[in-house]
């Protein structure tokens, strides 16, 4: 068996983005006069997309549809400007990606981060040529751990499930791989 496609999670696997996510969330919470959270708490808030992140940071009595929509809009505005303030690849990631490239392995990103953010961050942090595909969360595609994103990448690259591996830092990533019938590797760093 030969691996022909490596699918990477983004946040907590390829990049350390926790501080930028936390800073943007806390800024919006502070503007609202709501309690903020310590950086380490965000390790437990992220991983299931921005709507779930917004739900998790808000006090229970503020989790109305109207409030969550407003906080999401303000988070998006702030994150668009500040998503690269402290975000950087984890040590050794560039070397891993280059080694895969040298072996002729296709590289993709599959993230629950909104696709425009995922694409922008990948382009700015890694350059435009390292990844063959970057898939983020889109309304029409169920987010991880649903296997739909993996199936789409397998079809795009004409790769059989046994020729692909998903690398991620959370149970969401491992479940995604299991649901899609592909190999998985758990990252011991990250969130």
Short mmCIF file of C-alpha atoms in Angstrom, two decimals:
data_model
loop_
_atom_site.label_atom_id
_atom_site.label_comp_id
_atom_site.label_asym_id
_atom_site.label_seq_id
_atom_site.Cartn_x
_atom_site.Cartn_y
_atom_site.Cartn_z
CA UNK A 1 0.00 0.00 0.00
CA UNK A 2 1.29 3.40 -0.98
CA UNK A 3 0.02 6.74 0.27
CA UNK A 4 -0.66 9.09 -2.63
CA UNK A 5 -2.63 11.81 -0.79
CA UNK A 6 -2.02 13.43 2.60
CA UNK A 7 -4.97 15.42 3.89
CA UNK A 8 -4.06 17.77 6.73
CA UNK A 9 -6.25 19.47 9.28
CA UNK A 10 -5.26 23.14 9.52
CA UNK A 11 -5.65 24.63 13.00
CA UNK A 12 -3.67 22.73 15.61
CA UNK A 13 -2.04 20.49 13.01
CA UNK A 14 -0.31 22.65 10.42
CA UNK A 15 -0.62 26.02 12.15
CA UNK A 16 -0.71 27.37 15.67
CA UNK A 17 -3.59 29.83 15.36
CA UNK A 18 -4.93 29.64 18.90
CA UNK A 19 -3.79 33.10 20.01
CA UNK A 20 -5.35 34.87 17.01
CA UNK A 21 -8.62 32.99 17.47
CA UNK A 22 -8.67 33.73 21.21
CA UNK A 23 -7.70 37.38 20.79
CA UNK A 24 -10.44 37.99 18.21
CA UNK A 25 -13.07 36.22 20.31
CA UNK A 26 -12.06 38.01 23.49
CA UNK A 27 -12.06 41.40 21.75
CA UNK A 28 -15.64 40.87 20.58
CA UNK A 29 -16.70 39.58 24.01
CA UNK A 30 -15.07 42.60 25.65
CA UNK A 31 -16.91 44.99 23.33
CA UNK A 32 -20.13 43.29 24.41
CA UNK A 33 -19.27 43.62 28.09
CA UNK A 34 -19.20 39.82 28.37
CA UNK A 35 -16.61 37.74 30.22
CA UNK A 36 -13.52 36.77 28.25
CA UNK A 37 -11.63 33.48 28.47
CA UNK A 38 -7.98 32.59 29.10
CA UNK A 39 -5.98 31.44 26.07
CA UNK A 40 -5.81 27.83 27.27
CA UNK A 41 -9.62 27.58 27.45
CA UNK A 42 -9.76 28.07 23.69
CA UNK A 43 -8.09 24.68 23.20
CA UNK A 44 -11.45 23.20 24.20
CA UNK A 45 -13.57 25.69 22.23
CA UNK A 46 -12.07 25.16 18.75
CA UNK A 47 -12.29 22.26 16.30
CA UNK A 48 -15.90 22.22 15.21
CA UNK A 49 -16.08 25.39 13.12
CA UNK A 50 -16.70 29.04 13.90
CA UNK A 51 -20.44 28.75 14.72
CA UNK A 52 -19.64 26.19 17.44
CA UNK A 53 -16.75 28.34 18.68
CA UNK A 54 -19.09 31.33 19.03
CA UNK A 55 -21.62 29.20 20.89
CA UNK A 56 -18.95 27.92 23.28
CA UNK A 57 -17.54 31.34 24.16
CA UNK A 58 -20.90 32.93 24.93
CA UNK A 59 -22.55 32.61 28.34
CA UNK A 60 -25.49 30.22 28.16
CA UNK A 61 -28.06 32.98 28.63
CA UNK A 62 -26.61 34.88 25.63
CA UNK A 63 -26.75 31.97 23.15
CA UNK A 64 -29.70 33.32 21.20
CA UNK A 65 -29.71 33.09 17.43
CA UNK A 66 -29.63 36.89 17.15
CA UNK A 67 -26.68 37.29 19.54
CA UNK A 68 -24.72 34.43 17.97
CA UNK A 69 -25.25 35.88 14.49
CA UNK A 70 -24.09 39.32 15.63
CA UNK A 71 -21.02 37.96 17.45
CA UNK A 72 -20.16 35.77 14.44
CA UNK A 73 -20.36 38.75 12.08
CA UNK A 74 -18.12 40.84 14.33
CA UNK A 75 -15.69 37.95 14.84
CA UNK A 76 -15.43 37.46 11.06
CA UNK A 77 -14.73 41.17 10.53
CA UNK A 78 -11.98 41.18 13.16
CA UNK A 79 -10.49 37.80 12.21
CA UNK A 80 -10.27 38.84 8.54
CA UNK A 81 -7.83 41.58 9.65
CA UNK A 82 -6.04 39.76 12.49
CA UNK A 83 -5.94 36.08 11.43
CA UNK A 84 -2.19 36.25 10.79
CA UNK A 85 -1.03 38.38 13.73
CA UNK A 86 0.48 35.44 15.63
CA UNK A 87 -0.45 32.43 13.47
CA UNK A 88 2.51 30.40 12.28
CA UNK A 89 3.31 26.85 11.18
CA UNK A 90 4.37 24.42 13.88
CA UNK A 91 8.09 23.59 13.99
CA UNK A 92 9.02 20.98 11.40
CA UNK A 93 5.81 21.30 9.37
CA UNK A 94 7.48 22.90 6.36
CA UNK A 95 10.02 20.06 6.27
CA UNK A 96 7.24 17.45 6.40
CA UNK A 97 5.38 19.11 3.55
CA UNK A 98 8.53 19.37 1.43
CA UNK A 99 9.40 15.71 2.09
CA UNK A 100 5.92 14.64 0.97
CA UNK A 101 6.25 16.77 -2.15
CA UNK A 102 9.61 15.17 -2.99
CA UNK A 103 7.96 11.75 -2.81
CA UNK A 104 5.23 12.88 -5.23
CA UNK A 105 2.47 12.79 -2.63
CA UNK A 106 -0.46 15.14 -3.26
CA UNK A 107 -1.17 17.53 -0.36
CA UNK A 108 -4.55 18.87 0.71
CA UNK A 109 -6.05 20.74 3.63
CA UNK A 110 -9.47 19.86 5.06
CA UNK A 111 -10.57 22.26 7.76
CA UNK A 112 -13.71 23.19 9.67
CA UNK A 113 -12.49 26.80 9.41
CA UNK A 114 -14.56 28.84 6.96
CA UNK A 115 -13.12 28.22 3.50
CA UNK A 116 -12.19 31.84 2.69
CA UNK A 117 -10.13 32.03 5.91
CA UNK A 118 -8.56 28.59 5.33
CA UNK A 119 -7.51 29.49 1.78
CA UNK A 120 -6.18 32.93 2.77
CA UNK A 121 -4.16 31.58 5.69
CA UNK A 122 -2.70 28.69 3.66
CA UNK A 123 -1.71 31.04 0.86
CA UNK A 124 -0.08 33.56 3.23
CA UNK A 125 1.63 31.08 5.57
CA UNK A 126 2.67 28.38 3.08
CA UNK A 127 2.67 30.14 -0.28
CA UNK A 128 0.40 29.35 -3.18
CA UNK A 129 2.09 26.17 -4.44
CA UNK A 130 2.50 23.75 -1.54
CA UNK A 131 -1.11 22.49 -1.38
CA UNK A 132 -2.93 20.98 -4.31
CA UNK A 133 -6.29 21.72 -2.66
CA UNK A 134 -7.57 23.66 0.35
CA UNK A 135 -11.08 22.84 1.52
CA UNK A 136 -12.65 24.74 4.36
CA UNK A 137 -16.11 24.75 5.80
CA UNK A 138 -18.83 25.65 3.29
CA UNK A 139 -22.58 25.69 4.00
CA UNK A 140 -23.34 23.08 1.34
CA UNK A 141 -20.82 20.52 2.66
CA UNK A 142 -21.26 18.91 6.09
CA UNK A 143 -18.31 19.70 8.35
CA UNK A 144 -15.94 17.15 9.84
CA UNK A 145 -16.42 14.49 11.21
CA UNK A 146 -18.75 13.95 8.24
CA UNK A 147 -16.74 12.22 5.49
CA UNK A 148 -18.05 14.39 2.62
CA UNK A 149 -14.97 16.63 2.43
CA UNK A 150 -12.68 13.61 2.27
CA UNK A 151 -14.83 11.96 -0.40
CA UNK A 152 -14.67 15.14 -2.47
CA UNK A 153 -10.86 15.23 -2.25
CA UNK A 154 -10.55 11.52 -3.12
CA UNK A 155 -12.69 12.09 -6.20
CA UNK A 156 -10.79 15.26 -7.19
CA UNK A 157 -7.45 13.42 -7.09
CA UNK A 158 -8.79 10.07 -8.32
CA UNK A 159 -7.38 8.38 -5.20
CA UNK A 160 -8.70 5.21 -3.56
CA UNK A 161 -9.41 5.42 0.21
CA UNK A 162 -6.54 3.08 1.06
CA UNK A 163 -4.13 5.49 -0.69
CA UNK A 164 -5.03 8.46 1.53
CA UNK A 165 -4.30 9.53 5.08
CA UNK A 166 -5.80 12.30 7.20
CA UNK A 167 -3.46 13.96 9.72
CA UNK A 168 -5.05 15.92 12.54
CA UNK A 169 -4.84 16.91 16.18
CA UNK A 170 -8.32 16.05 17.45
CA UNK A 171 -10.89 13.31 17.75
CA UNK A 172 -12.85 15.15 15.04
CA UNK A 173 -10.05 14.40 12.57
CA UNK A 174 -9.69 10.75 13.57
CA UNK A 175 -13.47 10.27 13.36
CA UNK A 176 -13.49 11.93 9.94
CA UNK A 177 -10.88 9.48 8.68
CA UNK A 178 -12.79 6.53 10.16
CA UNK A 179 -16.05 7.74 8.63
CA UNK A 180 -14.37 8.04 5.23
CA UNK A 181 -12.56 4.70 5.47
CA UNK A 182 -9.07 6.19 5.14
CA UNK A 183 -5.96 6.01 7.31
CA UNK A 184 -5.38 8.54 10.08
CA UNK A 185 -2.44 9.94 11.98
CA UNK A 186 -2.97 11.79 15.24
CA UNK A 187 -0.73 14.79 15.80
CA UNK A 188 0.62 14.88 19.37
CA UNK A 189 1.16 18.66 19.21
CA UNK A 190 -1.54 21.26 18.61
CA UNK A 191 -4.73 22.00 20.44
#
